[in-house]
Short mmCIF file of C-alpha atoms in Angstrom, two decimals:
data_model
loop_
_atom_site.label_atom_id
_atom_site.label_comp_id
_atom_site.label_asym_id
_atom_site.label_seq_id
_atom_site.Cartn_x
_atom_site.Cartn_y
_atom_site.Cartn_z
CA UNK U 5 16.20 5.09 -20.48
CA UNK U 6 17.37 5.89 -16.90
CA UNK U 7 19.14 3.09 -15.12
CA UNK U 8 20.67 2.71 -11.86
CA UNK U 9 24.47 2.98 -11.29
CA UNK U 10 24.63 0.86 -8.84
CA UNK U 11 22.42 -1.09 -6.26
CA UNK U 12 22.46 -1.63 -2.53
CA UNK U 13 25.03 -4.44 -1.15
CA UNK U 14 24.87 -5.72 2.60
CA UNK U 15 27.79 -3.73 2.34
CA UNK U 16 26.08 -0.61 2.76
CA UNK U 17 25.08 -1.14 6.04
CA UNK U 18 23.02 2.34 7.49
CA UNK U 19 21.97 0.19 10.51
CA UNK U 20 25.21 0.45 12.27
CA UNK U 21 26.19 4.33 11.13
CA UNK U 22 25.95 7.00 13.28
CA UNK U 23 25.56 9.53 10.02
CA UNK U 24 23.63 9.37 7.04
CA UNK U 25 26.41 10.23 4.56
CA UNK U 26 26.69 7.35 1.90
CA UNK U 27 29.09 4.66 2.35
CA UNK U 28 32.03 4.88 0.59
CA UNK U 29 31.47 1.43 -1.45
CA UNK U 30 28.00 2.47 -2.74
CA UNK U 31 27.95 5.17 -6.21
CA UNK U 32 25.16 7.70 -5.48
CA UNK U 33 22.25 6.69 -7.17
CA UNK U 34 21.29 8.06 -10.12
CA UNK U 35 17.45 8.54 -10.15
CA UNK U 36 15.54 6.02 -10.52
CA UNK U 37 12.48 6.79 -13.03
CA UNK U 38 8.95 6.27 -12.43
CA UNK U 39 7.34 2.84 -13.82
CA UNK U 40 3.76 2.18 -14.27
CA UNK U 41 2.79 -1.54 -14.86
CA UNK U 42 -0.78 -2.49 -15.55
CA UNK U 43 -2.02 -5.70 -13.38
CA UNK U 44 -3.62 -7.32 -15.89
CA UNK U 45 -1.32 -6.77 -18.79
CA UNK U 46 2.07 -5.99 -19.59
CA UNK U 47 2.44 -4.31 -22.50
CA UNK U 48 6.35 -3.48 -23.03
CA UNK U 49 8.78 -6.05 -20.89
CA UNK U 50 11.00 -3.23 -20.64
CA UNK U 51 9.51 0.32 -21.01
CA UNK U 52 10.52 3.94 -20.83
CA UNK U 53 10.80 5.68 -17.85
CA UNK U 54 9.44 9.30 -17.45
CA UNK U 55 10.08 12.04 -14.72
CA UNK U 56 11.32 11.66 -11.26
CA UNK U 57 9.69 11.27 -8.19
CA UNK U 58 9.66 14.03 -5.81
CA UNK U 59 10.74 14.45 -2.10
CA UNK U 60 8.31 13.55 0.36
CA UNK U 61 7.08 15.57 3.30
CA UNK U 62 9.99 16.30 5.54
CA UNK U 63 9.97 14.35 8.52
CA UNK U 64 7.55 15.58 11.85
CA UNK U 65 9.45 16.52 15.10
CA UNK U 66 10.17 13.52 17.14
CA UNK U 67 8.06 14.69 19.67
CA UNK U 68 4.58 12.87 18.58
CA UNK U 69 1.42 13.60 20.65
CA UNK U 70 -0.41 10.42 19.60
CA UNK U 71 1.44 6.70 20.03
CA UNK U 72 1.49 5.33 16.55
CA UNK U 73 -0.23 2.17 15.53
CA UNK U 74 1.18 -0.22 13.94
CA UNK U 75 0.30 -1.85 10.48
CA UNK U 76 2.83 -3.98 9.44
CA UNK U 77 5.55 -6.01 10.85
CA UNK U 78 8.41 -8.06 8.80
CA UNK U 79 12.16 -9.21 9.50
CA UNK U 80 14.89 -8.30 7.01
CA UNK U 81 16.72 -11.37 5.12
CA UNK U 82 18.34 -12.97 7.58
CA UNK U 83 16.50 -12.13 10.64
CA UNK U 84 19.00 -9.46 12.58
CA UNK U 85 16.52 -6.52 12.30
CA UNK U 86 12.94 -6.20 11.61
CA UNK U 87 10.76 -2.87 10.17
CA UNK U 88 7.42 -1.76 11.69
CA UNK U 89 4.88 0.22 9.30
CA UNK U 90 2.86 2.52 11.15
CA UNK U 91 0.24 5.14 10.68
CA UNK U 92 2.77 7.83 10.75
CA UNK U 93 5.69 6.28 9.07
CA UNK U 94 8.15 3.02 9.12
CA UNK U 95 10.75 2.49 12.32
CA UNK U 96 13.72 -0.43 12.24
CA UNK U 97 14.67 -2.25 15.12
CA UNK U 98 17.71 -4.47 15.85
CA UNK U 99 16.99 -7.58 17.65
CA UNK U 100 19.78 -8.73 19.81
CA UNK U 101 20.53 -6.02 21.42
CA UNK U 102 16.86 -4.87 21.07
CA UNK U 103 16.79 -1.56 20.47
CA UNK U 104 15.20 1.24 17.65
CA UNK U 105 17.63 2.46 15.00
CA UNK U 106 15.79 5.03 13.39
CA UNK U 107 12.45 6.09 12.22
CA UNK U 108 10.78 7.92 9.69
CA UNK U 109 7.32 10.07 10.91
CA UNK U 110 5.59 12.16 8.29
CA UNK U 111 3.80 15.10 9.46
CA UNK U 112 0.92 14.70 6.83
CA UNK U 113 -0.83 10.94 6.27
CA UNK U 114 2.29 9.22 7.04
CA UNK U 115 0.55 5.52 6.82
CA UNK U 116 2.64 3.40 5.69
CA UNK U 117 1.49 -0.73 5.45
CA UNK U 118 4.26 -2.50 3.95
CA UNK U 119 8.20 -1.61 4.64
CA UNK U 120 10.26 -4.29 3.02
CA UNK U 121 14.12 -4.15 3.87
CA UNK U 122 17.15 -5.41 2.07
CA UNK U 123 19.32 -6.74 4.74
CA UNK U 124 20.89 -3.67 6.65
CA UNK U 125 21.46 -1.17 4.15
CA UNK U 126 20.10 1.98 3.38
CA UNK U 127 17.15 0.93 0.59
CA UNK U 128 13.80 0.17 1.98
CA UNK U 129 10.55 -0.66 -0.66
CA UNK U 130 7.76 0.86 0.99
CA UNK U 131 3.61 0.72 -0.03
CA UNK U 132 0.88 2.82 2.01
CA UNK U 133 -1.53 1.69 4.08
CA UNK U 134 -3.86 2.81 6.96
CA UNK U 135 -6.47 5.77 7.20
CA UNK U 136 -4.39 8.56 5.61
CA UNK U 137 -1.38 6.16 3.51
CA UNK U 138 1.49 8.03 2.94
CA UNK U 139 1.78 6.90 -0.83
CA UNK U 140 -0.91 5.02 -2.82
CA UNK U 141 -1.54 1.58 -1.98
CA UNK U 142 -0.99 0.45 -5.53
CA UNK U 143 2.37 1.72 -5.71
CA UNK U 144 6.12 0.91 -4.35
CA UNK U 145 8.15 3.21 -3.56
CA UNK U 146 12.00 2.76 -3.58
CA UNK U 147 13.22 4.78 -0.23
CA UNK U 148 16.99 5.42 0.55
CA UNK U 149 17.52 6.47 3.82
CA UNK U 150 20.82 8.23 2.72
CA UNK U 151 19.08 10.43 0.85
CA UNK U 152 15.81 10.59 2.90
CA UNK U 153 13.43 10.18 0.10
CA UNK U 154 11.67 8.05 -2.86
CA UNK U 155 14.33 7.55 -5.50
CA UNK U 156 11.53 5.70 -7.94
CA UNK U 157 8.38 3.87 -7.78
CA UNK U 158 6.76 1.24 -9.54
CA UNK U 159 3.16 1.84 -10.29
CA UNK U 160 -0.40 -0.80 -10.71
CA UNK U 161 -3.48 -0.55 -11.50
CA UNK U 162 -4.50 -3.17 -8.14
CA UNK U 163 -3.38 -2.76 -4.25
CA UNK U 164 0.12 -3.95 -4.00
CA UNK U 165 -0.28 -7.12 -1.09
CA UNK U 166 3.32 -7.77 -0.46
CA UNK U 167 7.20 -6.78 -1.53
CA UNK U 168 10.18 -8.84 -1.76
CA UNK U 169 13.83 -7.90 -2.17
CA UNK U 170 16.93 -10.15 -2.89
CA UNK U 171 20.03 -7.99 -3.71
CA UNK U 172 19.46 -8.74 -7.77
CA UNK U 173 15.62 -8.96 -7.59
CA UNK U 174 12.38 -6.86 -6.71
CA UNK U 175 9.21 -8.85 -6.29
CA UNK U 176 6.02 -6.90 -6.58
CA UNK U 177 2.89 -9.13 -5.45
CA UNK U 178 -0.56 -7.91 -6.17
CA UNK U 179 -4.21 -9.84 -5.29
CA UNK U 180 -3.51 -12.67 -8.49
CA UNK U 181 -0.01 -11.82 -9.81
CA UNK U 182 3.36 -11.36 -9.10
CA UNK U 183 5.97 -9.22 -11.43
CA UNK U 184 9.61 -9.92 -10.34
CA UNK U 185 12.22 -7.20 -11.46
CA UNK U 186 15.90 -6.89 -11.92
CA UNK U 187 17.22 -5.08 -9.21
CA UNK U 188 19.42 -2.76 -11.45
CA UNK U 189 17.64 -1.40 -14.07
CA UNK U 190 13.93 -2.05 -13.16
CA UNK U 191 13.66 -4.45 -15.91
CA UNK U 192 10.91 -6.65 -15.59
CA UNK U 193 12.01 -10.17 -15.85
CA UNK U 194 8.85 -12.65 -15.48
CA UNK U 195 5.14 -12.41 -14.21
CA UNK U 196 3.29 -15.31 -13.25
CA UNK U 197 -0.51 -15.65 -12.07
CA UNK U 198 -2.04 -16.76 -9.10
CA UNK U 199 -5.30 -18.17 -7.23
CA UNK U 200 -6.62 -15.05 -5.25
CA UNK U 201 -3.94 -14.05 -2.47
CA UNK U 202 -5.16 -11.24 -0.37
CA UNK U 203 -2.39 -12.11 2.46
CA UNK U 204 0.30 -11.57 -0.37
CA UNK U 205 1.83 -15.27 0.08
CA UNK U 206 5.72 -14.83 -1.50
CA UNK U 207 8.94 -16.20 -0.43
CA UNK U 208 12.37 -16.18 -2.36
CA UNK U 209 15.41 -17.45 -1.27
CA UNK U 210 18.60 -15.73 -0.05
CA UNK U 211 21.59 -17.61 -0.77
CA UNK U 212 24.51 -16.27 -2.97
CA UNK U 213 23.55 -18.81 -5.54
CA UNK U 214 20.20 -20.04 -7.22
CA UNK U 215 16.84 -17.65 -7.03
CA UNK U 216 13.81 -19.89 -6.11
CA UNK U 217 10.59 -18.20 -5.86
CA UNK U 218 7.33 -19.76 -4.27
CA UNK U 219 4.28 -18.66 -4.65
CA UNK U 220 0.34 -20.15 -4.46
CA UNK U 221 -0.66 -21.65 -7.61
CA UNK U 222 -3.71 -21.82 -9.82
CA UNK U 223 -5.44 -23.90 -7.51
CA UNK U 224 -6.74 -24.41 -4.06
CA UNK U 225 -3.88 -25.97 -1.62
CA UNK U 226 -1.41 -25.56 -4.39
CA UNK U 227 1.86 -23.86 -4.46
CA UNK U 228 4.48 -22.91 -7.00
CA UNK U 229 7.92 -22.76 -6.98
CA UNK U 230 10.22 -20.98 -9.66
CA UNK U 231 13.53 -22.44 -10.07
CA UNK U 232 15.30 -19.81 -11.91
CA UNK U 233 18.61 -20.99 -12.45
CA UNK U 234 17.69 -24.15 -14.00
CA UNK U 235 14.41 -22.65 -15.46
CA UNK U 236 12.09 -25.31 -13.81
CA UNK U 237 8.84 -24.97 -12.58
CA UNK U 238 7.13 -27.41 -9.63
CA UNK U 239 3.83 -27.60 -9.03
CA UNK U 240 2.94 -28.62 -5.31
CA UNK U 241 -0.40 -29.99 -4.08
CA UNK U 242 0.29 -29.34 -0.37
CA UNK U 243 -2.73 -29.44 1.38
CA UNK U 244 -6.51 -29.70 0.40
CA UNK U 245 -7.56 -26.89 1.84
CA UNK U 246 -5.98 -23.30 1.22
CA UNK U 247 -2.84 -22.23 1.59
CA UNK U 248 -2.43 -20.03 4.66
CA UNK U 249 1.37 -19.77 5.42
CA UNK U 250 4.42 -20.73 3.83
CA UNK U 251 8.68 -20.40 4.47
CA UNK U 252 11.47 -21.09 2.08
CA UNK U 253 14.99 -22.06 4.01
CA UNK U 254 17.75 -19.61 2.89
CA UNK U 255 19.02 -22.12 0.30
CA UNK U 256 15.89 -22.75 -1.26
CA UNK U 257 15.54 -26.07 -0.83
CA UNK U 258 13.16 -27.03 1.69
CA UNK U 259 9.70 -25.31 2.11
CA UNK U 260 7.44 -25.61 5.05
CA UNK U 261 3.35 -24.79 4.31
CA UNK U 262 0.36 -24.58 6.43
CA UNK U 263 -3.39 -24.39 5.15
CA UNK U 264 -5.97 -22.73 6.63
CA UNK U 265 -7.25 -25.19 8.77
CA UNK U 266 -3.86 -24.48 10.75
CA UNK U 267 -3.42 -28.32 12.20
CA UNK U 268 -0.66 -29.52 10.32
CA UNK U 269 2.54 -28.32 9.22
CA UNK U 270 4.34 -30.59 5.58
CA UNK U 271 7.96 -29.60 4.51
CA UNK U 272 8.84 -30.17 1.06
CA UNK U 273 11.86 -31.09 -1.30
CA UNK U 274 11.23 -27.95 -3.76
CA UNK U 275 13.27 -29.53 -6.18
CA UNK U 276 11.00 -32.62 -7.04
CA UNK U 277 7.98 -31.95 -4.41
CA UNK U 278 8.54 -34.71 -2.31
CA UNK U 279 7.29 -34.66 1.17
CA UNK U 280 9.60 -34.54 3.94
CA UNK U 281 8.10 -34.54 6.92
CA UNK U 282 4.77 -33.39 7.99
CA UNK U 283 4.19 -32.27 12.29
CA UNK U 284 0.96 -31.22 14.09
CA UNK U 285 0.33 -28.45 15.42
CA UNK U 286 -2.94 -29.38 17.25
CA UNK U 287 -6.02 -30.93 16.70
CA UNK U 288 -8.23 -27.32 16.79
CA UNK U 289 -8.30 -25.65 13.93
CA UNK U 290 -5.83 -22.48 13.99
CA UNK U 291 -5.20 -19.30 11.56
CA UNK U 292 -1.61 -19.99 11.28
CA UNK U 293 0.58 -16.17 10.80
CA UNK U 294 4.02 -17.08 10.38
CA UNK U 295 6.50 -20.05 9.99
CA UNK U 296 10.93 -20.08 10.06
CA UNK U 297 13.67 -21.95 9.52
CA UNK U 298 16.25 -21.81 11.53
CA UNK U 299 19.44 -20.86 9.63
CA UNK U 300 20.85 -24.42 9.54
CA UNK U 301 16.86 -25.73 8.97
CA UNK U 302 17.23 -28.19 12.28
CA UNK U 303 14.07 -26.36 13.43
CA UNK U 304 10.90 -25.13 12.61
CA UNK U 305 8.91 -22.33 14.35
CA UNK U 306 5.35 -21.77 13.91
CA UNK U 307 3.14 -18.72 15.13
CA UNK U 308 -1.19 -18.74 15.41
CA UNK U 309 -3.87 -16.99 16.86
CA UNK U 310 -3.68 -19.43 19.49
CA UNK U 311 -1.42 -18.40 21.19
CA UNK U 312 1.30 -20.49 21.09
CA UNK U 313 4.69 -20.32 19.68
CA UNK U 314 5.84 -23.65 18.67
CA UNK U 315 9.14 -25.23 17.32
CA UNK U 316 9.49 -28.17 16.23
CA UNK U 317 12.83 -31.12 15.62
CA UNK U 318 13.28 -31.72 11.51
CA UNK U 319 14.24 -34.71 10.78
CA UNK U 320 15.34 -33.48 6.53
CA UNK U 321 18.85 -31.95 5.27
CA UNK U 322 18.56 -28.78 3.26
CA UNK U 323 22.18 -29.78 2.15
CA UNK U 324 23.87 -27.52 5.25
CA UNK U 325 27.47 -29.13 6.59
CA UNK U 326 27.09 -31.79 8.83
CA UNK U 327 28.82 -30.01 11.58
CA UNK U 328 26.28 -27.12 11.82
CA UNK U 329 23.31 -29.51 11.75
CA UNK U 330 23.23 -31.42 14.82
CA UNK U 331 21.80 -35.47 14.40
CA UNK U 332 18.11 -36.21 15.82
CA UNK U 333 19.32 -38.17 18.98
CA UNK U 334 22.47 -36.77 19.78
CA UNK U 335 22.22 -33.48 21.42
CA UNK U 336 19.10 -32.65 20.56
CA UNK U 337 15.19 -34.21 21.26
CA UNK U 338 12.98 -35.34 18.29
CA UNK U 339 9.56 -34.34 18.18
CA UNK U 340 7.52 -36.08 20.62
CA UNK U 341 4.70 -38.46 19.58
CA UNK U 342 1.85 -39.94 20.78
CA UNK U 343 2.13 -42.91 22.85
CA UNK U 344 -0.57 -45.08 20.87
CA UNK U 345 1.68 -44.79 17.80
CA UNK U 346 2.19 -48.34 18.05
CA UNK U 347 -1.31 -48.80 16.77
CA UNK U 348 -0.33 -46.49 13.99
CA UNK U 349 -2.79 -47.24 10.87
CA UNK U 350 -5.70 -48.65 13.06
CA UNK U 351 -6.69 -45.30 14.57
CA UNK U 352 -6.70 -41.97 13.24
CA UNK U 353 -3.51 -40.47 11.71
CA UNK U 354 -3.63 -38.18 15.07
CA UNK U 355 -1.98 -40.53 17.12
CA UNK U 356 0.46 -40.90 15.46
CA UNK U 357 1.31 -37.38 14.38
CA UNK U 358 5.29 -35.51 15.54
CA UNK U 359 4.47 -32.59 17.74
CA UNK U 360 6.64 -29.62 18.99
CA UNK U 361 9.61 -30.25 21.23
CA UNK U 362 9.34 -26.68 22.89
CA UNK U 363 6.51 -24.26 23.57
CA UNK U 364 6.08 -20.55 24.50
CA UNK U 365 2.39 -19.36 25.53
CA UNK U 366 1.21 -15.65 24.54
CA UNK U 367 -2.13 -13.76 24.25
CA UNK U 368 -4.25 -15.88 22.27
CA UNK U 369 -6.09 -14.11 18.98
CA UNK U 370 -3.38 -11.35 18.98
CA UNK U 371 -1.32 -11.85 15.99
CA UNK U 372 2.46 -12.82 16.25
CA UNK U 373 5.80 -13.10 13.72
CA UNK U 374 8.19 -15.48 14.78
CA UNK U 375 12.08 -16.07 13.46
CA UNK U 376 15.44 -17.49 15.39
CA UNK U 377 17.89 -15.34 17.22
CA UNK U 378 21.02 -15.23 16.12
CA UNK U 379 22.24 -16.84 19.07
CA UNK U 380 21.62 -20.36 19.93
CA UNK U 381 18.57 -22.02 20.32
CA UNK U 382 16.72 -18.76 20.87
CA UNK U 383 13.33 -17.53 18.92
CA UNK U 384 12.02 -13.95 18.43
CA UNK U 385 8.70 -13.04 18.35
CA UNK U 386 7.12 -9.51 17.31
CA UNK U 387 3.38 -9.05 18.08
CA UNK U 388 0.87 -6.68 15.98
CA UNK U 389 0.55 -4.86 19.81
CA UNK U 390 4.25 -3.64 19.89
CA UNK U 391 5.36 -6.64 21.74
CA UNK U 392 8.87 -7.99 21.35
CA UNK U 393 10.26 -11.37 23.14
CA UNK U 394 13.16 -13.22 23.13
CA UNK U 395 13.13 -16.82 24.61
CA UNK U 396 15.34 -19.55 24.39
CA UNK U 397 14.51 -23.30 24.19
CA UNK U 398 16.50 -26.43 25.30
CA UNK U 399 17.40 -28.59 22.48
CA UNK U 400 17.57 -32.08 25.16
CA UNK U 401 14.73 -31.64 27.13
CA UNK U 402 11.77 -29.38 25.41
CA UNK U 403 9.27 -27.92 27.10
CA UNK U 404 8.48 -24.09 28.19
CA UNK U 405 10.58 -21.48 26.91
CA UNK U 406 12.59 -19.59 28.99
CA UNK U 407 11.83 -16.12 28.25
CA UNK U 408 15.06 -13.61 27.85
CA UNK U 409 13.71 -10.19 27.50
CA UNK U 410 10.46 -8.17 26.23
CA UNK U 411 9.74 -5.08 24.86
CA UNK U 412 7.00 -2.37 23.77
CA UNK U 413 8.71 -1.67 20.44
CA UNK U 414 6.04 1.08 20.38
CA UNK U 415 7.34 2.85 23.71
CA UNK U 416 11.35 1.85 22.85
CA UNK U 417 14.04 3.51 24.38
CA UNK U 418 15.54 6.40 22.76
CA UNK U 419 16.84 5.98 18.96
CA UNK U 420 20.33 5.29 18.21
#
């Protein structure tokens, strides 16, 4: 059985390399052996691997006649970069400075509609997608930039919805179940069903220590989270309607979900399920596309096809030091509420609701991704049209956004 030497490390940071040698702290890879996995059934936890995959097309010339279109948008782990999937390959952007790092154009299909990274270093999951997909949409394939091609696969029998990497894990999620992988060897580890999840709902968290994994449930408005460490499983009944939208803090400890009738926002305890806190996005019903944490989880940001980016004051500790996490009422404003909320339990539960302490308007029905700058109290936003922003809010007083800088990541300046 083939097995990998080693694995990426944050360590093995491509981003910020002018050459595409391999660092020094990374083995080569030895290669990694194609894996076929049936959706329905696994028959052998750990099976054998069988030839390896082969190169694919060499990159076109830079000079493309067409502007791409893009399929797929997604930050790395902690925000500093995202990855754009398009119809004739994948691109990675940093976000502060903006600018492209590299891309990837095939000169035959080239569609590519999922590009996972893993942090900054040079192993990227990728799945197919668009007109003419690159690679089949039922199958991931493992890319290192260092070597500019597929080192391994794993193979379905469904359309793979949505990847996940941690440094130790691979999470595979297809339309009703999930397979999650050790990183090193490509042994699978646990699979777990689902209710129907076309959007390919999965987060896991980050942190050095514990692996927590959420993911829909068995049931309408349900999710599930996967303690791993302590080998628990919680079952959440979030919301009565579907679930649209959900984000997992770094730590793993507080979740934020959103159903699809896209008015309310609840943040949960995942260790015992309790809720938190629960904020209003309006009163119209909204198809909500992304939620974030900021790193210390004092604020929430919240994306729809309304057109408005909102972030909101929390008011819960996901156990970060009291020194990063700013009080409610000290140097920062708590969510604003209605003004009849003295009459709170006579009328609806409306006027009474906590809504968002800072606002920025964009196109409404385009769709947007939203995260926080590494800076202070700043938000970016990545739009399904090649738009990029980066706005900063005022913690004291609210309001508008103050918009730093914008983008066409589609018509960037010229790669590093």
């Amino acid at each position: 059985m083939a097995t990998l030497s080693a694995y990426p490390t944050p360590n093995s940071n491509f981003l910020d390399q002018t050459s595409q040698s391999p660092p020094q702290n990374l083995d080569s890879l030895s290669p990694m052996l194609h894996q076929s996995q049936d959706s329905e059934h696994i028959h052998n936890p750990n099976p054998n691997y069988h030839t390896p995959v082969s190169s694919p097309p060499e990159p076109a010339s830079p000079a493309t006649t067409t502007p791409p279109s893009l399929l797929h948008l997604s930050f790395n782990q902690d925000h500093g970069c995202f990855a754009a999937g398009t119809d004739h390959g994948f691109r990675i952007y940093n976000c502060d400075p903006f600018r492209e790092i590299f891309r990837r154009d095939f000169d035959r299909g080239g569609g590519i509609g999922v590009v996972e990274m893993l942090f900054r270093c040079n192993i990227l999951a990728l799945v197919g997608g668009g007109p003419e997909p690159q690679y089949p949409s039922n199958k991931v394939m493992i890319w290192d930039d260092h070597q500019s091609r597929c080192i391994g696969e794993l193979a379905f029998r469904s359309e793979v919805r949505s990847v996940r990497l941690r440094r130790d894990r691979i999470v595979v999620v297809l339309e009703q179940k999930i397979f999650v992988y050790n990183f090193a060897d490509l042994k699978l580890l646990h699979q777990i069903e689902t209710i129907a999840n076309p959007k390919g709902l999965c987060a896991v968290s980050q942190g050095a220590g514990s692996l927590v994994l959420v993911c829909p449930g068995l049931q309408k408005g349900q999710v599930r989270v996967e303690h791993y460490d302590s080998k628990r499983t919680k079952f959440i009944m979030a919301h009565d309607s579907r679930i649209a939208c959900f984000a997992l803090t770094q730590d793993g400890q507080l979740l934020a979900t959103a159903s699809t009738k896209g008015t309310l926002v609840r943040i949960f305890n995942t260790v015992d399920g309790s809720l938190l806190q629960e904020v209003r996005r309006g009163a119209d019903r909204a198809e909500i596309y992304s939620l974030a944490f900021s790193s210390n989880a004092q604020w929430l940001a919240v994306s729809s096809d309304k057109g408005t980016v909102h972030v909101f004051s929390l008011k819960v500790n996901s156990g970060s030091p009291s020194n990063d996490r700013p009080r409610v009422g000290s140097d920062s404003v708590s969510s604003p509420s209605s003004s009849l909320s003295f009459i709170k339990g006579v009328l609806p539960k409306y006027f009474s609701s906590e809504w968002s302490v800072a606002q920025f308007r964009l196109v409404e029905g385009s769709q947007y991704l939203v995260a926080f700058g590494h800076q202070k109290n700043t938000v970016v936003i990545l739009g399904m049209d090649g738009s990029f922003y980066r706005c900063q809010f005022d913690p004291v007083n609210g309001g508008e956004m103050t918009q730093l800088e914008y983008h066409n990541c589609l018509k960037p300046e010229q790669p590093f």
